[in-house]
Amino acid sequence: MMKALVCVEPGRFERTDRPRPQPQPGHIRIRIGHVGICGTDYHIYGGQQPFLSYPRVMGHELSGRALDASADGRIAVGDLVVINPYLTCGHCHACTIGKPNCCENIGVLGVHRDGGMCEEVLVPEQNAYKAEGLDERAAAMVEFLAIGAHGVSRARLRPGSSVLVVGAGPIGLAAAIFAGIDGAGVTLRDSSASRLQLAAGVLPQARLELVGEEAAQAYDTVFDATGSIHAMNAGLGWLAHGGTYVLLSVVKGDLSFADPEFHKRETTLLASRNALKADFEHVMDCIRRGLVPIERLATHETGFDEAVTNLPLWAADRGTLIKAIIRV
């Protein structure tokens, strides 16, 4: 048996025991070392995550040590790995055109099936990436950073272009970091002064704007990372003519733009979902090169047993939190 953290039902988070996963052809068992807590996890705890069945072992931002070697020799027993939590079918249209991040039959660890808030997991070999040169805590932050990196990759930024990121939570910060790495000038906009203060510590070179203030300019590229349909509908107003609007947020509701405003800008509208292996590799390379302020992103940390108390507290008040990490 192994220890696990289970959200039994909304508002009920417990430490329990589960059977350890057994070896399986084409898969690797991984001893989990660290787990990043995502906004999705807080939503599962709060009962705001649709299409989810309880009880659920949460956790999809994962790093750990391989307990099995991969058949192709990429990964040896004991190697530190990052887990790609998006389990794909491999045969739908999206998978066959190289876009498994939007697989028609996707299953996400910790959401659609039990995740990594436990001692061991079993994943397909192709979902484990060797994290050479990283430590376990940094490796547990690769997945959320890859979400932002994927959105930036979709935008194809030009060096020197102007970028506005609306929403200074973890995904917005990730997008801002990788937009800066690509040579863009970055502005962060948020409705929370405390969030902007945290963002200033992560991205001291970025311009900060509080919602309600007049925007400094129109931007070549606007990223929405708010999780608010109202903000997503309003974001077009910050975009320059000829610009690109990238939606990192996924929410219920309908997008509604004034067609004349959309057309006169000849707007490019992009959705960005999950991340690809190339995004994970890019993030790990940037961390190794010292381009990602990992220490400033990891604001909170907890032990495994203490997480039963701490996760509910953080779910109720994330005002001083960027990324919390569980040590398994």
Short mmCIF file of C-alpha atoms in Angstrom, two decimals:
data_model
loop_
_atom_site.label_atom_id
_atom_site.label_comp_id
_atom_site.label_asym_id
_atom_site.label_seq_id
_atom_site.Cartn_x
_atom_site.Cartn_y
_atom_site.Cartn_z
CA MET A 1 0.00 0.00 0.00
CA MET A 2 1.02 3.63 -0.46
CA LYS A 3 -0.12 6.90 1.03
CA ALA A 4 -2.30 9.23 -1.03
CA LEU A 5 -4.20 12.50 -0.69
CA VAL A 6 -7.80 12.24 -1.83
CA CYS A 7 -10.49 14.83 -2.39
CA VAL A 8 -13.38 12.65 -1.25
CA GLU A 9 -15.99 15.28 -2.15
CA PRO A 10 -16.02 19.08 -2.42
CA GLY A 11 -14.58 20.52 0.77
CA ARG A 12 -13.32 17.17 2.08
CA PHE A 13 -9.60 16.42 1.61
CA GLU A 14 -8.07 13.41 3.36
CA ARG A 15 -4.92 11.33 3.73
CA THR A 16 -5.56 7.66 2.92
CA ASP A 17 -3.88 4.49 1.65
CA ARG A 18 -4.13 3.12 -1.87
CA PRO A 19 -2.64 0.05 -3.64
CA ARG A 20 0.71 0.70 -5.30
CA PRO A 21 0.64 0.57 -9.12
CA GLN A 22 1.97 -2.64 -10.67
CA PRO A 23 4.43 -2.84 -13.59
CA GLN A 24 2.80 -2.76 -17.02
CA PRO A 25 4.29 -3.08 -20.52
CA GLY A 26 4.85 0.27 -22.22
CA HIS A 27 4.56 2.13 -18.92
CA ILE A 28 6.91 3.43 -16.22
CA ARG A 29 6.32 3.53 -12.50
CA ILE A 30 7.48 6.80 -10.96
CA ARG A 31 8.11 7.53 -7.29
CA ILE A 32 6.66 11.01 -6.86
CA GLY A 33 8.94 13.55 -5.24
CA HIS A 34 7.13 16.89 -5.57
CA VAL A 35 3.67 18.02 -6.68
CA GLY A 36 2.73 21.54 -7.70
CA ILE A 37 -0.76 22.61 -6.64
CA CYS A 38 -2.70 24.06 -9.57
CA GLY A 39 -5.77 26.27 -9.76
CA THR A 40 -7.57 23.18 -11.06
CA ASP A 41 -6.81 21.41 -7.76
CA TYR A 42 -8.31 24.29 -5.77
CA HIS A 43 -11.38 24.17 -8.03
CA ILE A 44 -11.74 20.41 -7.51
CA TYR A 45 -11.56 20.94 -3.74
CA GLY A 46 -14.11 23.75 -3.99
CA GLY A 47 -16.49 21.78 -6.23
CA GLN A 48 -16.14 24.11 -9.22
CA GLN A 49 -14.59 21.63 -11.65
CA PRO A 50 -17.19 20.28 -14.13
CA PHE A 51 -17.19 16.72 -15.50
CA LEU A 52 -15.26 15.33 -12.53
CA SER A 53 -16.18 12.37 -10.40
CA TYR A 54 -15.26 12.05 -6.71
CA PRO A 55 -13.32 10.71 -4.92
CA ARG A 56 -10.25 11.93 -6.82
CA VAL A 57 -6.50 11.83 -6.18
CA MET A 58 -5.55 15.27 -7.50
CA GLY A 59 -2.21 16.48 -8.81
CA HIS A 60 -0.90 16.88 -12.36
CA GLU A 61 2.21 19.07 -11.87
CA LEU A 62 4.56 16.21 -11.08
CA SER A 63 8.20 15.23 -10.76
CA GLY A 64 9.79 12.07 -9.43
CA ARG A 65 12.27 9.23 -9.89
CA ALA A 66 11.81 6.41 -12.39
CA LEU A 67 11.29 3.00 -10.81
CA ASP A 68 11.46 1.30 -14.22
CA ALA A 69 13.68 1.86 -17.26
CA SER A 70 12.03 2.81 -20.55
CA ALA A 71 12.17 0.26 -23.34
CA ASP A 72 13.91 2.71 -25.68
CA GLY A 73 16.69 3.46 -23.21
CA ARG A 74 15.81 7.16 -22.75
CA ILE A 75 15.13 6.74 -19.04
CA ALA A 76 17.03 4.62 -16.52
CA VAL A 77 15.96 3.55 -13.06
CA GLY A 78 16.57 6.46 -10.67
CA ASP A 79 16.41 9.21 -13.31
CA LEU A 80 14.56 12.38 -12.36
CA VAL A 81 11.61 12.86 -14.69
CA VAL A 82 8.87 15.39 -15.38
CA ILE A 83 5.48 13.85 -16.10
CA ASN A 84 3.35 15.07 -18.97
CA PRO A 85 -0.13 14.56 -17.44
CA TYR A 86 -2.06 14.60 -20.74
CA LEU A 87 -2.87 11.01 -21.66
CA THR A 88 -3.77 10.81 -25.34
CA CYS A 89 -5.28 8.20 -27.68
CA GLY A 90 -2.69 8.48 -30.47
CA HIS A 91 -5.17 7.86 -33.28
CA CYS A 92 -7.66 10.76 -33.41
CA HIS A 93 -7.28 13.57 -35.96
CA ALA A 94 -5.48 15.88 -33.53
CA CYS A 95 -3.00 13.18 -32.52
CA THR A 96 -2.23 12.23 -36.13
CA ILE A 97 -1.44 15.83 -37.11
CA GLY A 98 0.99 16.34 -34.22
CA LYS A 99 -1.38 18.11 -31.81
CA PRO A 100 -1.89 15.58 -28.99
CA ASN A 101 -2.38 18.49 -26.59
CA CYS A 102 -5.91 18.76 -27.99
CA CYS A 103 -6.56 15.03 -28.40
CA GLU A 104 -10.26 14.31 -28.88
CA ASN A 105 -10.09 11.62 -26.19
CA ILE A 106 -7.66 13.27 -23.78
CA GLY A 107 -7.50 12.22 -20.15
CA VAL A 108 -5.65 14.40 -17.65
CA LEU A 109 -4.04 12.93 -14.56
CA GLY A 110 -5.62 14.34 -11.43
CA VAL A 111 -8.75 15.42 -13.31
CA HIS A 112 -10.23 12.67 -15.47
CA ARG A 113 -8.34 9.95 -13.58
CA ASP A 114 -6.34 9.75 -10.37
CA GLY A 115 -3.22 11.90 -10.31
CA GLY A 116 0.04 12.29 -8.46
CA MET A 117 -0.72 13.34 -4.88
CA CYS A 118 0.53 9.92 -3.83
CA GLU A 119 3.79 8.01 -3.53
CA GLU A 120 3.82 6.29 -6.94
CA VAL A 121 2.13 6.61 -10.32
CA LEU A 122 2.15 4.57 -13.51
CA VAL A 123 2.31 6.49 -16.80
CA PRO A 124 2.93 5.62 -20.46
CA GLU A 125 6.65 5.77 -21.30
CA GLN A 126 6.10 8.65 -23.72
CA ASN A 127 4.66 10.79 -20.91
CA ALA A 128 7.91 10.79 -18.87
CA TYR A 129 10.63 13.28 -19.82
CA LYS A 130 14.11 13.08 -18.35
CA ALA A 131 14.77 16.24 -16.30
CA GLU A 132 18.56 16.29 -16.40
CA GLY A 133 20.08 19.29 -14.65
CA LEU A 134 16.95 20.19 -12.66
CA ASP A 135 16.10 19.56 -9.02
CA GLU A 136 12.84 17.87 -8.04
CA ARG A 137 11.08 21.05 -6.94
CA ALA A 138 11.92 22.90 -10.16
CA ALA A 139 10.88 19.84 -12.18
CA ALA A 140 7.43 19.92 -10.53
CA MET A 141 6.91 23.44 -11.93
CA VAL A 142 7.69 22.55 -15.55
CA GLU A 143 4.10 21.63 -16.47
CA PHE A 144 2.45 24.93 -15.55
CA LEU A 145 5.31 26.86 -17.15
CA ALA A 146 4.85 24.79 -20.32
CA ILE A 147 1.22 25.98 -20.52
CA GLY A 148 2.45 29.57 -20.80
CA ALA A 149 5.32 28.61 -23.10
CA HIS A 150 2.91 26.85 -25.46
CA GLY A 151 0.72 29.95 -25.73
CA VAL A 152 3.76 32.09 -26.47
CA SER A 153 4.90 29.60 -29.10
CA ARG A 154 1.46 29.80 -30.73
CA ALA A 155 1.75 33.60 -30.94
CA ARG A 156 5.08 33.58 -32.85
CA LEU A 157 6.27 36.80 -31.26
CA ARG A 158 8.71 39.11 -33.00
CA PRO A 159 11.67 40.40 -30.94
CA GLY A 160 10.87 43.90 -29.75
CA SER A 161 7.10 43.46 -30.09
CA SER A 162 4.77 44.67 -27.36
CA VAL A 163 2.87 42.10 -25.27
CA LEU A 164 0.07 42.51 -22.74
CA VAL A 165 -0.71 39.64 -20.39
CA VAL A 166 -4.08 40.06 -18.66
CA GLY A 167 -4.16 38.03 -15.44
CA ALA A 168 -1.08 37.78 -13.22
CA GLY A 169 -1.70 34.30 -11.81
CA PRO A 170 0.72 31.41 -12.41
CA ILE A 171 -0.26 30.85 -16.08
CA GLY A 172 -0.16 34.56 -16.85
CA LEU A 173 3.25 34.83 -15.22
CA ALA A 174 4.44 31.83 -17.23
CA ALA A 175 3.31 33.48 -20.47
CA ALA A 176 4.98 36.74 -19.44
CA ILE A 177 8.26 34.97 -18.62
CA PHE A 178 8.46 33.21 -21.99
CA ALA A 179 7.31 36.27 -23.93
CA GLY A 180 10.23 38.11 -22.31
CA ILE A 181 12.60 35.26 -23.19
CA ASP A 182 11.45 35.64 -26.81
CA GLY A 183 12.46 39.30 -26.70
CA ALA A 184 9.09 41.02 -26.28
CA GLY A 185 8.40 44.00 -24.06
CA VAL A 186 5.88 42.77 -21.46
CA THR A 187 3.07 44.49 -19.56
CA LEU A 188 1.07 42.65 -16.89
CA ARG A 189 -2.48 43.75 -16.08
CA ASP A 190 -4.55 42.46 -13.15
CA SER A 191 -7.44 43.53 -10.92
CA SER A 192 -5.44 42.71 -7.76
CA ALA A 193 -2.73 45.07 -6.51
CA SER A 194 -1.30 42.29 -4.33
CA ARG A 195 -0.97 39.98 -7.35
CA LEU A 196 0.84 42.70 -9.26
CA GLN A 197 3.16 43.17 -6.29
CA LEU A 198 4.00 39.45 -6.40
CA ALA A 199 4.47 39.69 -10.17
CA ALA A 200 6.94 42.55 -9.72
CA GLY A 201 9.20 40.20 -7.78
CA VAL A 202 9.09 37.63 -10.59
CA LEU A 203 9.34 40.03 -13.54
CA PRO A 204 10.98 43.24 -12.33
CA GLN A 205 11.44 44.44 -15.93
CA ALA A 206 7.71 44.20 -16.78
CA ARG A 207 5.32 47.14 -16.74
CA LEU A 208 2.43 46.65 -14.29
CA GLU A 209 -1.11 47.97 -14.79
CA LEU A 210 -4.05 47.73 -12.41
CA VAL A 211 -7.43 47.06 -14.03
CA GLY A 212 -9.27 50.38 -14.02
CA GLU A 213 -6.20 52.32 -15.07
CA GLU A 214 -5.96 53.49 -18.66
CA ALA A 215 -3.77 51.17 -20.75
CA ALA A 216 -0.45 52.65 -21.78
CA GLN A 217 -0.83 51.62 -25.43
CA ALA A 218 -2.31 49.12 -27.85
CA TYR A 219 -0.32 45.90 -28.02
CA ASP A 220 0.96 43.66 -30.79
CA THR A 221 -0.11 40.58 -28.83
CA VAL A 222 -2.56 40.20 -25.95
CA PHE A 223 -2.70 37.05 -23.82
CA ASP A 224 -5.73 36.43 -21.60
CA ALA A 225 -5.03 34.33 -18.48
CA THR A 226 -7.84 35.62 -16.27
CA GLY A 227 -10.36 32.79 -16.18
CA SER A 228 -13.05 35.48 -16.62
CA ILE A 229 -15.37 35.54 -19.64
CA HIS A 230 -15.92 39.27 -19.06
CA ALA A 231 -12.17 39.93 -19.28
CA MET A 232 -11.84 37.66 -22.32
CA ASN A 233 -14.55 39.59 -24.14
CA ALA A 234 -12.95 42.91 -23.21
CA GLY A 235 -9.38 41.98 -24.14
CA LEU A 236 -9.78 42.76 -27.82
CA GLY A 237 -9.89 46.43 -26.87
CA TRP A 238 -6.20 46.38 -25.87
CA LEU A 239 -5.04 44.95 -29.20
CA ALA A 240 -3.27 46.96 -31.90
CA HIS A 241 -4.27 46.77 -35.54
CA GLY A 242 -2.73 43.69 -37.13
CA GLY A 243 -2.37 42.08 -33.70
CA THR A 244 -2.86 38.62 -32.23
CA TYR A 245 -5.18 37.72 -29.35
CA VAL A 246 -4.28 34.49 -27.50
CA LEU A 247 -6.75 32.89 -25.10
CA LEU A 248 -5.02 30.85 -22.41
CA SER A 249 -8.14 30.85 -20.23
CA VAL A 250 -10.83 28.20 -20.61
CA VAL A 251 -14.18 29.12 -19.06
CA LYS A 252 -17.88 28.49 -19.54
CA GLY A 253 -19.59 31.17 -21.54
CA ASP A 254 -19.66 32.72 -25.00
CA LEU A 255 -17.01 34.92 -26.55
CA SER A 256 -18.59 38.07 -27.92
CA PHE A 257 -16.65 40.63 -29.97
CA ALA A 258 -17.96 43.55 -31.98
CA ASP A 259 -17.31 42.36 -35.53
CA PRO A 260 -16.27 45.80 -36.86
CA GLU A 261 -13.61 46.04 -34.11
CA PHE A 262 -12.43 42.50 -34.79
CA HIS A 263 -12.23 43.05 -38.56
CA LYS A 264 -10.69 46.51 -38.68
CA ARG A 265 -7.70 45.15 -36.73
CA GLU A 266 -7.50 42.09 -39.00
CA THR A 267 -7.21 40.25 -35.72
CA THR A 268 -5.60 36.85 -35.41
CA LEU A 269 -7.47 34.92 -32.70
CA LEU A 270 -5.77 31.88 -31.15
CA ALA A 271 -6.80 29.38 -28.51
CA SER A 272 -4.02 27.67 -26.57
CA ARG A 273 -4.61 24.35 -24.83
CA ASN A 274 -2.24 22.34 -22.62
CA ALA A 275 1.31 21.88 -23.97
CA LEU A 276 3.46 19.73 -26.25
CA LYS A 277 6.64 17.78 -25.52
CA ALA A 278 8.59 20.55 -27.26
CA ASP A 279 7.17 23.07 -24.76
CA PHE A 280 8.26 20.90 -21.80
CA GLU A 281 11.75 20.61 -23.31
CA HIS A 282 11.93 24.36 -23.96
CA VAL A 283 10.94 25.12 -20.36
CA MET A 284 13.55 22.73 -18.95
CA ASP A 285 16.24 24.23 -21.19
CA CYS A 286 15.36 27.75 -20.04
CA ILE A 287 15.45 26.68 -16.37
CA ARG A 288 18.89 25.13 -16.88
CA ARG A 289 20.06 28.38 -18.50
CA GLY A 290 18.87 30.43 -15.51
CA LEU A 291 16.20 32.28 -17.52
CA VAL A 292 13.25 31.30 -15.28
CA PRO A 293 13.01 32.79 -11.74
CA ILE A 294 12.09 29.45 -10.15
CA GLU A 295 12.83 30.53 -6.57
CA ARG A 296 10.47 33.51 -6.82
CA LEU A 297 7.67 31.39 -8.29
CA ALA A 298 7.72 28.78 -5.50
CA THR A 299 6.19 30.90 -2.74
CA HIS A 300 4.74 28.13 -0.53
CA GLU A 301 5.72 24.57 0.38
CA THR A 302 4.25 21.85 2.56
CA GLY A 303 4.91 18.30 3.65
CA PHE A 304 2.60 15.51 2.53
CA ASP A 305 0.64 15.07 5.77
CA GLU A 306 0.48 18.83 6.38
CA ALA A 307 -1.08 19.35 2.93
CA VAL A 308 -4.40 18.08 4.32
CA THR A 309 -4.55 21.28 6.37
CA ASN A 310 -2.68 23.66 4.08
CA LEU A 311 -4.39 23.06 0.74
CA PRO A 312 -7.85 24.07 2.08
CA LEU A 313 -6.31 27.19 3.66
CA TRP A 314 -4.64 28.17 0.37
CA ALA A 315 -7.83 27.41 -1.58
CA ALA A 316 -9.63 29.96 0.62
CA ASP A 317 -6.97 32.68 0.31
CA ARG A 318 -4.40 32.77 -2.49
CA GLY A 319 -3.59 36.46 -2.10
CA THR A 320 0.11 35.94 -1.29
CA LEU A 321 0.56 32.71 -3.24
CA ILE A 322 1.99 32.04 -6.68
CA LYS A 323 2.88 28.35 -6.62
CA ALA A 324 2.61 25.95 -3.69
CA ILE A 325 4.55 22.68 -3.73
CA ILE A 326 3.88 19.43 -1.84
CA ARG A 327 6.91 17.36 -0.83
CA VAL A 328 5.86 13.72 -1.05
#
